[in-house]
PDB file of C-alpha atoms in Angstrom:
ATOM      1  CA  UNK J   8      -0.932   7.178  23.345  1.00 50.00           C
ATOM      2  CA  UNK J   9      -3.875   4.824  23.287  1.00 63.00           C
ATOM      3  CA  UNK J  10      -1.837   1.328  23.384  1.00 92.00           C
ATOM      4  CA  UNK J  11      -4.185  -0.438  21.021  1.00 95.00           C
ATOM      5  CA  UNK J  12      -2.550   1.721  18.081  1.00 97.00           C
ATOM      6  CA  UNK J  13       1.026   0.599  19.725  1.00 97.00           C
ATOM      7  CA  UNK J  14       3.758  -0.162  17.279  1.00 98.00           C
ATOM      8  CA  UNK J  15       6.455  -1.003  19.973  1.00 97.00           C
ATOM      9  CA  UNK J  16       8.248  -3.517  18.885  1.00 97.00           C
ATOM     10  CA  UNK J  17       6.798  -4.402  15.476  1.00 98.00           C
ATOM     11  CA  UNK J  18       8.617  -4.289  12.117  1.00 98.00           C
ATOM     12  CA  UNK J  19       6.690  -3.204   9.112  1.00 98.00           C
ATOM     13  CA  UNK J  20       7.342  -3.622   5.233  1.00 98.00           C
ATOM     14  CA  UNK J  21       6.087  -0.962   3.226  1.00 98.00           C
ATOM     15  CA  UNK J  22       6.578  -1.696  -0.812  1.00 98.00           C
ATOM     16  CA  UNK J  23       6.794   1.917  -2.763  1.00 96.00           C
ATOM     17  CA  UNK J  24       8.168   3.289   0.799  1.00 97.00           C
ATOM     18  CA  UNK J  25      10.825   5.958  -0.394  1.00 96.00           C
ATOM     19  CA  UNK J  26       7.327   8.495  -1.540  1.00 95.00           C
ATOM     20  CA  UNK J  27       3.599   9.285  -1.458  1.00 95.00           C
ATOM     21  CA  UNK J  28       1.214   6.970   0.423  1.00 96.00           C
ATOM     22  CA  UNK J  29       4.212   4.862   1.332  1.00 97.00           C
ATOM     23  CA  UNK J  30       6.291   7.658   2.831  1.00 97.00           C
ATOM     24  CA  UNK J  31       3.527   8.619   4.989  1.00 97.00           C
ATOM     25  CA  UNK J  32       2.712   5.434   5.793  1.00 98.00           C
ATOM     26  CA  UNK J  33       6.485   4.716   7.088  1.00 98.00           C
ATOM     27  CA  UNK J  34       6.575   8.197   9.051  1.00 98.00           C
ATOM     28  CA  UNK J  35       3.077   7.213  10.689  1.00 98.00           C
ATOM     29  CA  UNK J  36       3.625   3.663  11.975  1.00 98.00           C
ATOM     30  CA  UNK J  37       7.431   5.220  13.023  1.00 98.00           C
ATOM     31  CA  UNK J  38       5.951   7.341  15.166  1.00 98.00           C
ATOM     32  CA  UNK J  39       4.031   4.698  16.520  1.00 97.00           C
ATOM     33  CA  UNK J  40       7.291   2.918  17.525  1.00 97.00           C
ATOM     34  CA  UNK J  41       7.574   0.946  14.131  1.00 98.00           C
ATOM     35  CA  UNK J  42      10.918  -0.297  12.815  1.00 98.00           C
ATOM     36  CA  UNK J  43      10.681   0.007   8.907  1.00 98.00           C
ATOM     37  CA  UNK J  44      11.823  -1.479   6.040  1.00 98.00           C
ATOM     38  CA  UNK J  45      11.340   0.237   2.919  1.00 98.00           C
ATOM     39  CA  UNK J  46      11.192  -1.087  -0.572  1.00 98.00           C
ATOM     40  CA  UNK J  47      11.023   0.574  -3.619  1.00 97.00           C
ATOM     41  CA  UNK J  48      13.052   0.401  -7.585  1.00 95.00           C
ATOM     42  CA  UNK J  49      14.431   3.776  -6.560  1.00 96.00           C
ATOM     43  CA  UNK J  50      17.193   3.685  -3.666  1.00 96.00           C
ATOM     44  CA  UNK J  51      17.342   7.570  -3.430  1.00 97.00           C
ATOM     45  CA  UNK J  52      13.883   8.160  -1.706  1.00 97.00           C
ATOM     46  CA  UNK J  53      14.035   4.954  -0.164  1.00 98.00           C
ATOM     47  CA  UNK J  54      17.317   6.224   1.749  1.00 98.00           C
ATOM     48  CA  UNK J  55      15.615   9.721   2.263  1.00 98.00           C
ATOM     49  CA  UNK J  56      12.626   8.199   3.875  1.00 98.00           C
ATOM     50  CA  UNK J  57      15.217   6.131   5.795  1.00 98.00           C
ATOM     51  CA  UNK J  58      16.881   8.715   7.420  1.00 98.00           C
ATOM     52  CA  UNK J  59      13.565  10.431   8.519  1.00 98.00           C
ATOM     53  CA  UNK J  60      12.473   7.531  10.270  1.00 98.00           C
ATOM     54  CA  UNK J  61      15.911   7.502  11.702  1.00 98.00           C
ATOM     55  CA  UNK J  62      15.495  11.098  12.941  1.00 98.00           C
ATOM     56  CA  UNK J  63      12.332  10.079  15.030  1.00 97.00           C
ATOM     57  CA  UNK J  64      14.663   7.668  16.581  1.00 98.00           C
ATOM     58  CA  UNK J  65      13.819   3.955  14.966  1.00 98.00           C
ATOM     59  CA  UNK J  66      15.412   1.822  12.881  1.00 98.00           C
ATOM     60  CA  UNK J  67      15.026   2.045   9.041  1.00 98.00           C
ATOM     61  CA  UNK J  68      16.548  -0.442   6.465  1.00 98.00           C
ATOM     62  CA  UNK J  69      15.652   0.102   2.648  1.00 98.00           C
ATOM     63  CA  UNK J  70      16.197  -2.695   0.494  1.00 98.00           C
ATOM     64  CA  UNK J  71      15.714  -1.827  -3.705  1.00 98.00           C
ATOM     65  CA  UNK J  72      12.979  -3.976  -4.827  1.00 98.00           C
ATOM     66  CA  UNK J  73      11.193  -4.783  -7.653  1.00 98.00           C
ATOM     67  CA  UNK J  74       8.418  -6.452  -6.501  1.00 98.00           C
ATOM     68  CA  UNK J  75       6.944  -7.548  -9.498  1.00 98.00           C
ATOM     69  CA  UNK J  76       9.815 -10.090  -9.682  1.00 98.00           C
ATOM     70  CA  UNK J  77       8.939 -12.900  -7.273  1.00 98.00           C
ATOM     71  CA  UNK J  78      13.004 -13.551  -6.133  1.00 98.00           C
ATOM     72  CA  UNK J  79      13.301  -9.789  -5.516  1.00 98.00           C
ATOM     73  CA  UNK J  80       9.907 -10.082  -2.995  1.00 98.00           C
ATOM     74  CA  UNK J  81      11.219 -13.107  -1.325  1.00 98.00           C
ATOM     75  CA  UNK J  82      15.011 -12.081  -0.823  1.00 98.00           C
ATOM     76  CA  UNK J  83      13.008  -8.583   0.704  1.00 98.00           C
ATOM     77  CA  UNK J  84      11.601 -10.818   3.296  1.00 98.00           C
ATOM     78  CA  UNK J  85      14.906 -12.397   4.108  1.00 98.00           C
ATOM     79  CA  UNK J  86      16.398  -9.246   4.419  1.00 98.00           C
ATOM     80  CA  UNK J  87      14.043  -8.033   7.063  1.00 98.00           C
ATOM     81  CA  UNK J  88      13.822 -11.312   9.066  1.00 98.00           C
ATOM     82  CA  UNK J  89      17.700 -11.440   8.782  1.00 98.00           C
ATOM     83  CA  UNK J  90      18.030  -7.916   9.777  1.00 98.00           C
ATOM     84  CA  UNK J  91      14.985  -7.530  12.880  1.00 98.00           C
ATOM     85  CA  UNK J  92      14.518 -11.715  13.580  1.00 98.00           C
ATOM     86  CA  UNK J  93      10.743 -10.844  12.661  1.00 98.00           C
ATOM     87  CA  UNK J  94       8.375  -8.882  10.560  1.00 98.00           C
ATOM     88  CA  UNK J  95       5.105  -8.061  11.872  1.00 98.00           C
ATOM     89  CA  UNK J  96       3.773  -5.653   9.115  1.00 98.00           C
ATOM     90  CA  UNK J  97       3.799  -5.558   4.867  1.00 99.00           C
ATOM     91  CA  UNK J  98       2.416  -2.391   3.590  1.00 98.00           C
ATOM     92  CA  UNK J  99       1.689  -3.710  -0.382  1.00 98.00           C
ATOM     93  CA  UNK J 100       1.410  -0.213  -1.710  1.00 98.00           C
ATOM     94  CA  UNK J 101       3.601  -0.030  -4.712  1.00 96.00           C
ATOM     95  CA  UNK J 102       1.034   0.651  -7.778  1.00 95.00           C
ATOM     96  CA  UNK J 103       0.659   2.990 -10.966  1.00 92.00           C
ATOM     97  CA  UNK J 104      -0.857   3.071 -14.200  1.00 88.00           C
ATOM     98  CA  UNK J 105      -1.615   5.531 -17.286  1.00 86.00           C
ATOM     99  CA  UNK J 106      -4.853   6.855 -18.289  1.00 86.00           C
ATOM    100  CA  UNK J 107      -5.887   6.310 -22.025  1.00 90.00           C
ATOM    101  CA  UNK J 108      -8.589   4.932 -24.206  1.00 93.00           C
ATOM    102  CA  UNK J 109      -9.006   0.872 -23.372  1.00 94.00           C
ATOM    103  CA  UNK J 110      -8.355  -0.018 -27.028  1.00 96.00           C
ATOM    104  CA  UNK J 111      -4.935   1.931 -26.616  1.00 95.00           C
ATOM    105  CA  UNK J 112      -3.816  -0.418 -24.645  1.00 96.00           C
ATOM    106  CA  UNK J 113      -1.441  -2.768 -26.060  1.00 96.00           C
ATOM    107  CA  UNK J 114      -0.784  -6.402 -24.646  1.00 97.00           C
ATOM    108  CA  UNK J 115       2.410  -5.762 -23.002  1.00 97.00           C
ATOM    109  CA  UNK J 116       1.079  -2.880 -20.862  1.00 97.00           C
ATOM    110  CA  UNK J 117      -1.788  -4.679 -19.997  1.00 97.00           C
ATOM    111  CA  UNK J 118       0.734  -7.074 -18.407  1.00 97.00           C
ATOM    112  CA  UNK J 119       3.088  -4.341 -16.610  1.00 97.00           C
ATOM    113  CA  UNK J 120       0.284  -2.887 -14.636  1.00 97.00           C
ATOM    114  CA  UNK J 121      -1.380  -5.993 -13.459  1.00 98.00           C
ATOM    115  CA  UNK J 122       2.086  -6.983 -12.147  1.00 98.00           C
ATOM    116  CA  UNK J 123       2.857  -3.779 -10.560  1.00 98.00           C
ATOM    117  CA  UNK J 124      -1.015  -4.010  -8.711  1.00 98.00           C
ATOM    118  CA  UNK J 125      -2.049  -6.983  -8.274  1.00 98.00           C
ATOM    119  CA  UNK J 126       0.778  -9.611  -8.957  1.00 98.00           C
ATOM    120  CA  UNK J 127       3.005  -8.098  -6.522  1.00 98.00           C
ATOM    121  CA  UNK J 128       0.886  -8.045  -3.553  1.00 98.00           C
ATOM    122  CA  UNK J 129       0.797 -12.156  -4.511  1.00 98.00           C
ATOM    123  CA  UNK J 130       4.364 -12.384  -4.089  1.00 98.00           C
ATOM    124  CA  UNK J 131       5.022 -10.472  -1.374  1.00 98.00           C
ATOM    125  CA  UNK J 132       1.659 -11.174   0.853  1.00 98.00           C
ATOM    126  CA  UNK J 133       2.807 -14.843   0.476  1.00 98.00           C
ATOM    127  CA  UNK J 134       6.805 -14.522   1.025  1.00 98.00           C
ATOM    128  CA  UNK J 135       5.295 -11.889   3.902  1.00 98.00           C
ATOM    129  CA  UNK J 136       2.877 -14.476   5.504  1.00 98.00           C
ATOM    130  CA  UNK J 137       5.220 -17.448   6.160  1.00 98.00           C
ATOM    131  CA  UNK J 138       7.634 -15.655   8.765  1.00 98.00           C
ATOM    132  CA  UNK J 139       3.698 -14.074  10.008  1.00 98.00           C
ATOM    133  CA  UNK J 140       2.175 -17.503  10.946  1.00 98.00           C
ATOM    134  CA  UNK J 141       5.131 -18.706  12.569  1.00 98.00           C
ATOM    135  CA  UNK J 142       5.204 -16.572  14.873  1.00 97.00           C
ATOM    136  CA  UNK J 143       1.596 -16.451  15.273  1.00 97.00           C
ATOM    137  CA  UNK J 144       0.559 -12.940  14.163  1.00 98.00           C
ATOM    138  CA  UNK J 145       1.008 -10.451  11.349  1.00 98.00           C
ATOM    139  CA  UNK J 146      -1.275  -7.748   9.406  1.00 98.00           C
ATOM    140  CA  UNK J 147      -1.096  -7.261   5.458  1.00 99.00           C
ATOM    141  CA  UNK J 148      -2.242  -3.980   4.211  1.00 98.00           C
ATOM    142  CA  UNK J 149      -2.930  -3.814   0.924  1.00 98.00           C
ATOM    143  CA  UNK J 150      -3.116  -0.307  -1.064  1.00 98.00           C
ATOM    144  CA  UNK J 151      -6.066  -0.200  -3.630  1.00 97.00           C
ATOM    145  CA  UNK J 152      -7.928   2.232  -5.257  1.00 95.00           C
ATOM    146  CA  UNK J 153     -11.744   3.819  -5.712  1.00 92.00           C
ATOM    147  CA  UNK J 154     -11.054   2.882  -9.384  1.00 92.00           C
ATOM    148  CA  UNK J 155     -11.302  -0.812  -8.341  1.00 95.00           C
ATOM    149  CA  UNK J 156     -15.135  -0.141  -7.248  1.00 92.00           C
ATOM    150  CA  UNK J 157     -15.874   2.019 -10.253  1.00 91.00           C
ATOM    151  CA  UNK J 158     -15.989   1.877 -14.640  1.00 93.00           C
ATOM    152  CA  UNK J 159     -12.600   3.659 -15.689  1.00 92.00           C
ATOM    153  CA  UNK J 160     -12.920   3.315 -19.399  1.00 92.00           C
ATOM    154  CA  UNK J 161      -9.639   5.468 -19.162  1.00 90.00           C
ATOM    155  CA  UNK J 162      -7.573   3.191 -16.520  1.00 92.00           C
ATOM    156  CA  UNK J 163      -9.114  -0.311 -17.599  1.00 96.00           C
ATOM    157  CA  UNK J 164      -6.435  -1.847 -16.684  1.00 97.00           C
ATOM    158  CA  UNK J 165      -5.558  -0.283 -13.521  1.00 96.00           C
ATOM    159  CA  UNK J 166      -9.325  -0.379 -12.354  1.00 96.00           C
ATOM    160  CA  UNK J 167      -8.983  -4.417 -12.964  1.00 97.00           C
ATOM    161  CA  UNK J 168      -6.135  -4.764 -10.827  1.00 98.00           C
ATOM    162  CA  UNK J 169      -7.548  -2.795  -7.968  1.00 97.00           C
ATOM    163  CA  UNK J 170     -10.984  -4.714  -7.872  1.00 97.00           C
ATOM    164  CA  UNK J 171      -8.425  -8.169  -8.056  1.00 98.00           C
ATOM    165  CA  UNK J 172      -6.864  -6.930  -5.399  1.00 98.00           C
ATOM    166  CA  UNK J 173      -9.969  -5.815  -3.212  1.00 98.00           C
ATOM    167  CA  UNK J 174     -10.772  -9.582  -4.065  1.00 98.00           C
ATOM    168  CA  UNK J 175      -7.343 -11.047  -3.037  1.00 98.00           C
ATOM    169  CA  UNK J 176      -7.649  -9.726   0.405  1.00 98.00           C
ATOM    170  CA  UNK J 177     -10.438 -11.364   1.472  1.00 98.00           C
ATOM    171  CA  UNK J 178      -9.043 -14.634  -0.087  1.00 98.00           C
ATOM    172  CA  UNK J 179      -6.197 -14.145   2.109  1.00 98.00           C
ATOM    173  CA  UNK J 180      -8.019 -13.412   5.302  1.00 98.00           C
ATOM    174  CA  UNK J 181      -9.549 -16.368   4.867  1.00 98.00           C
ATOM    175  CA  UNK J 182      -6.958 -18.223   4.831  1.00 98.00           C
ATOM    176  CA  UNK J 183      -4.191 -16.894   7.092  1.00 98.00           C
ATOM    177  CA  UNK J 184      -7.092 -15.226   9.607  1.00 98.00           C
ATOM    178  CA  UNK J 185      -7.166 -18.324  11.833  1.00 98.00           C
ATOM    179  CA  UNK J 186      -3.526 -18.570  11.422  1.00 98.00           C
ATOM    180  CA  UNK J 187      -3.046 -14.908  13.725  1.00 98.00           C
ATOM    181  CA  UNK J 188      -2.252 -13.040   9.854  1.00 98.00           C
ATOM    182  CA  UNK J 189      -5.104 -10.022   9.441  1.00 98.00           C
ATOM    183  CA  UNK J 190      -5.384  -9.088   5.589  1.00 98.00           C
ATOM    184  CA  UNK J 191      -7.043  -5.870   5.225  1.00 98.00           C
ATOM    185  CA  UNK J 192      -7.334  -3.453   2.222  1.00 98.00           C
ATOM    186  CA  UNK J 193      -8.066   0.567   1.772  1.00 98.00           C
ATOM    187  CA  UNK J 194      -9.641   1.729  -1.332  1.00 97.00           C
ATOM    188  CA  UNK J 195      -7.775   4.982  -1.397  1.00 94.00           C
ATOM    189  CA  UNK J 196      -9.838   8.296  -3.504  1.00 89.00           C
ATOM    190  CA  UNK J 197      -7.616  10.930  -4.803  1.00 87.00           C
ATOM    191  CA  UNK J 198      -4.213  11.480  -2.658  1.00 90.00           C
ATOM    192  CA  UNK J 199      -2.025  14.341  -3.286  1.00 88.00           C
ATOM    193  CA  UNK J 200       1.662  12.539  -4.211  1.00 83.00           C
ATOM    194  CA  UNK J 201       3.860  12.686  -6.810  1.00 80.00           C
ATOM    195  CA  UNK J 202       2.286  10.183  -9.391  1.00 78.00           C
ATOM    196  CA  UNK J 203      -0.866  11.964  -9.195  1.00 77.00           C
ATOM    197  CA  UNK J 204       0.411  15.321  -9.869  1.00 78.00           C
ATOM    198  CA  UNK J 205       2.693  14.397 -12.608  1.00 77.00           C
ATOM    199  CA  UNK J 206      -0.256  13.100 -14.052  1.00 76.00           C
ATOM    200  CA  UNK J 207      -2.354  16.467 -13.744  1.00 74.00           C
ATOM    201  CA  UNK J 208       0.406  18.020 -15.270  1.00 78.00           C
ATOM    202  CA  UNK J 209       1.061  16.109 -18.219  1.00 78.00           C
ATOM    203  CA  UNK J 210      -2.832  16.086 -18.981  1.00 75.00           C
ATOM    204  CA  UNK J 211      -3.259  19.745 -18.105  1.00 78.00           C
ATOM    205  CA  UNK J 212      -5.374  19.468 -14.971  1.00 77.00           C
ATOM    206  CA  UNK J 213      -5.878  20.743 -11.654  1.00 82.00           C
ATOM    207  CA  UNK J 214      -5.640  18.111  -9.025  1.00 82.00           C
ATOM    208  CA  UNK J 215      -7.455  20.171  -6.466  1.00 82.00           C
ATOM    209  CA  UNK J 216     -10.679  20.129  -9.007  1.00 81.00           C
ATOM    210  CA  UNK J 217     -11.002  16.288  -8.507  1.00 81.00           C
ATOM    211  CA  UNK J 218     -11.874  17.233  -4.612  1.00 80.00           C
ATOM    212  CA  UNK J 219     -14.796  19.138  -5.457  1.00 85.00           C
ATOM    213  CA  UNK J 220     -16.688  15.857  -6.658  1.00 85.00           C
ATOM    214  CA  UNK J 221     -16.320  14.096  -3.069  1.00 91.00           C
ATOM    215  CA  UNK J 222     -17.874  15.237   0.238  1.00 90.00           C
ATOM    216  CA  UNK J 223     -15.322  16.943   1.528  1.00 92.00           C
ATOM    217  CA  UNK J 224     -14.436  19.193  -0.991  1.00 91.00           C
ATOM    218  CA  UNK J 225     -10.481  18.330  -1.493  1.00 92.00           C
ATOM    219  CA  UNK J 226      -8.037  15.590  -2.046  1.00 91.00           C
ATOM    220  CA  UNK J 227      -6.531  14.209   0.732  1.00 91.00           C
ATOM    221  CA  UNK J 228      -2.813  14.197   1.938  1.00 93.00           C
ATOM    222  CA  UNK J 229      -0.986  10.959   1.890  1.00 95.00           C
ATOM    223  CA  UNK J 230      -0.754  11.006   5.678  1.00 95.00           C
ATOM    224  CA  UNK J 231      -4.261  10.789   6.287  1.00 96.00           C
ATOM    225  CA  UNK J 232      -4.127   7.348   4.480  1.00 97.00           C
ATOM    226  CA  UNK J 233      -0.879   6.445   6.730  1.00 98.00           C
ATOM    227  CA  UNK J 234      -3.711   6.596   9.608  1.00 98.00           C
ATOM    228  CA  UNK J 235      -5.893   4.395   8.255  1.00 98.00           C
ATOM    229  CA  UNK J 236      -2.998   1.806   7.401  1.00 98.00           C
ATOM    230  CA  UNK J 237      -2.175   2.360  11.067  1.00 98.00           C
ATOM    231  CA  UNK J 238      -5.351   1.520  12.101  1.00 98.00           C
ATOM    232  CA  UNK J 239      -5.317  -2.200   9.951  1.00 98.00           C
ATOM    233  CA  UNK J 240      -1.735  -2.467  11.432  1.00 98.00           C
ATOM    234  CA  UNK J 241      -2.259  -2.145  14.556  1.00 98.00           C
ATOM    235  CA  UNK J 242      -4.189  -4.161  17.416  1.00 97.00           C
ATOM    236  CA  UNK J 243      -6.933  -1.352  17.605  1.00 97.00           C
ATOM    237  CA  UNK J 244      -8.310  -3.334  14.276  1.00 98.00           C
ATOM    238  CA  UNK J 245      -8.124  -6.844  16.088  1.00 97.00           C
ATOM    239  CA  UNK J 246     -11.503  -8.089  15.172  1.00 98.00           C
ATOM    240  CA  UNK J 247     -11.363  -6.720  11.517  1.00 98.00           C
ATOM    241  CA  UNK J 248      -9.929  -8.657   8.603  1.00 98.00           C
ATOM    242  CA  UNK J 249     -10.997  -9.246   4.744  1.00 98.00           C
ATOM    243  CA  UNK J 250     -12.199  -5.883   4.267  1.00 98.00           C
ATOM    244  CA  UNK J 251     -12.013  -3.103   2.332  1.00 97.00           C
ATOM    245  CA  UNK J 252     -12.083   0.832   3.778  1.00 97.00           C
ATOM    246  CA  UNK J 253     -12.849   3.278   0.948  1.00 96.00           C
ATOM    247  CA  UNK J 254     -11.182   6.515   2.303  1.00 95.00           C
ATOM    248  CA  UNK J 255     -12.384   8.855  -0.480  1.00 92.00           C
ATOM    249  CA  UNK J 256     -13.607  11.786   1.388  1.00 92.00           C
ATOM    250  CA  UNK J 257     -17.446  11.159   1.452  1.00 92.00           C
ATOM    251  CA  UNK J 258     -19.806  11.034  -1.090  1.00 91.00           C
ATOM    252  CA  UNK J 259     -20.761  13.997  -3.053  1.00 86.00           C
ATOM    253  CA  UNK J 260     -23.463  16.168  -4.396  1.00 82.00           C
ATOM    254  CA  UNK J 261     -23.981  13.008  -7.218  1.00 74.00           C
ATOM    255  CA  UNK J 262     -24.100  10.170  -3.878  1.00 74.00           C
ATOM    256  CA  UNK J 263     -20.782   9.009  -5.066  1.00 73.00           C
TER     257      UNK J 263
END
């Protein structure tokens, strides 16, 4: 193993943990020689994820979160300080939204999703970065989206929080950069998890059809975006902080 992607000895949050992008990401920097503590509203696949991590022999904690309540973000970081004496890593990947017309939308669910996307990578990023800069290093990962770099007239909402959030990290980097924190962002295309497919089957789609439009022909698998957040976690990204990597396959036939 190259030591520059080395996790020996580091302690990673990842928000949205127990499935999808965050249960790959867990099982990736885990088998880096991360000790993880997932978060999540759900404790079931937070405590399966748990136990997988477990069986690759590090330490797992999952602590039910919902991180669009600030308390519930900073009590997470207490937890994992009080549990590890550190935390090196926060993986802000919890996210959703629906797809409808924009003048569907009503008020209230305009406010839900910009919590759940953007409001909770506030929280947590600044709970996160206070333990970070004391001891004089850290990385923040946050999860975004291709819909934050495009016009979704179906996800308005969603698309706003991602392009906030693309935003927010390079705010952050330039802030905590100096400070030893990294912020760094991935843009994700389509991933096969859970949210996605319920999605395709409530609207009556194939998910494998949305491939076809990048250059690679397919939809990725949620581990392949666990490398990337590897790569931002780790010291092989040491010189790299405020940015966003769009990990969408490749552009298409259309150059998109």
């Amino acid at each position: 193993m190259d030591d520059r992607f080395s996790m020996a000895g580091r302690v990673a949050v990842i928000t949205g943990g127990g499935t999808g992008i965050g249960r790959a990401s867990a099982l990736v920097l885990a088998e880096y020689g991360a000790d993880i503590v997932l978060a999540g509203r759900r404790p079931e696949p937070l405590k399966k994820t748990a136990a997988e991590i477990e069986a690759l022999g590090r330490r797992a904690l999952a602590v039910p979160t919902d991180v669009t309540a600030p308390d519930e973000c900073r009590a997470l970081v207490d937890a994992t300080v009080g549990e590890f004496g550190r935390l090196d890593v926060l993986v802000n990947n919890a996210g959703g939204g629906a797809t409808k017309p924009l003048m569907k939308w009503t008020d209230d669910e305009w406010h839900e999703v910009l919590n759940l996307n953007l409001s909770s990578a506030w929280y947590l990023s600044r709970a996160a970065a206070k333990p970070m800069i004391d001891q004089g290093r850290g990385a923040i990962v946050n999860i975004s989206s291709g819909a934050g770099l495009l016009a979704m007239p179906q996800a308005p909402v969603y698309a706003a929080a991602k392009a906030g959030l693309n935003n927010l990290t390079g705010s952050m980097a330039a802030a905590w950069t100096r400070k030893g924190v990294r912020v760094n962002c991935i843009a994700c295309g389509a991933i096969r998890t859970p949210g996605l497919e319920a999605d395709a089957k409530r609207q009556g789609f194939d998910i494998d059809m949305i491939g076809q439009t990048n250059g690679s022909g397919r939809i990725a698998e949620p581990d392949e975006i666990g490398y990337g957040v590897l790569f931002f976690a780790s010291d092989a990204s040491s010189y790299c902080s405020g940015q966003t990597l769009y990990m969408h396959g490749g552009p298409g036939p259309a150059g998109v």
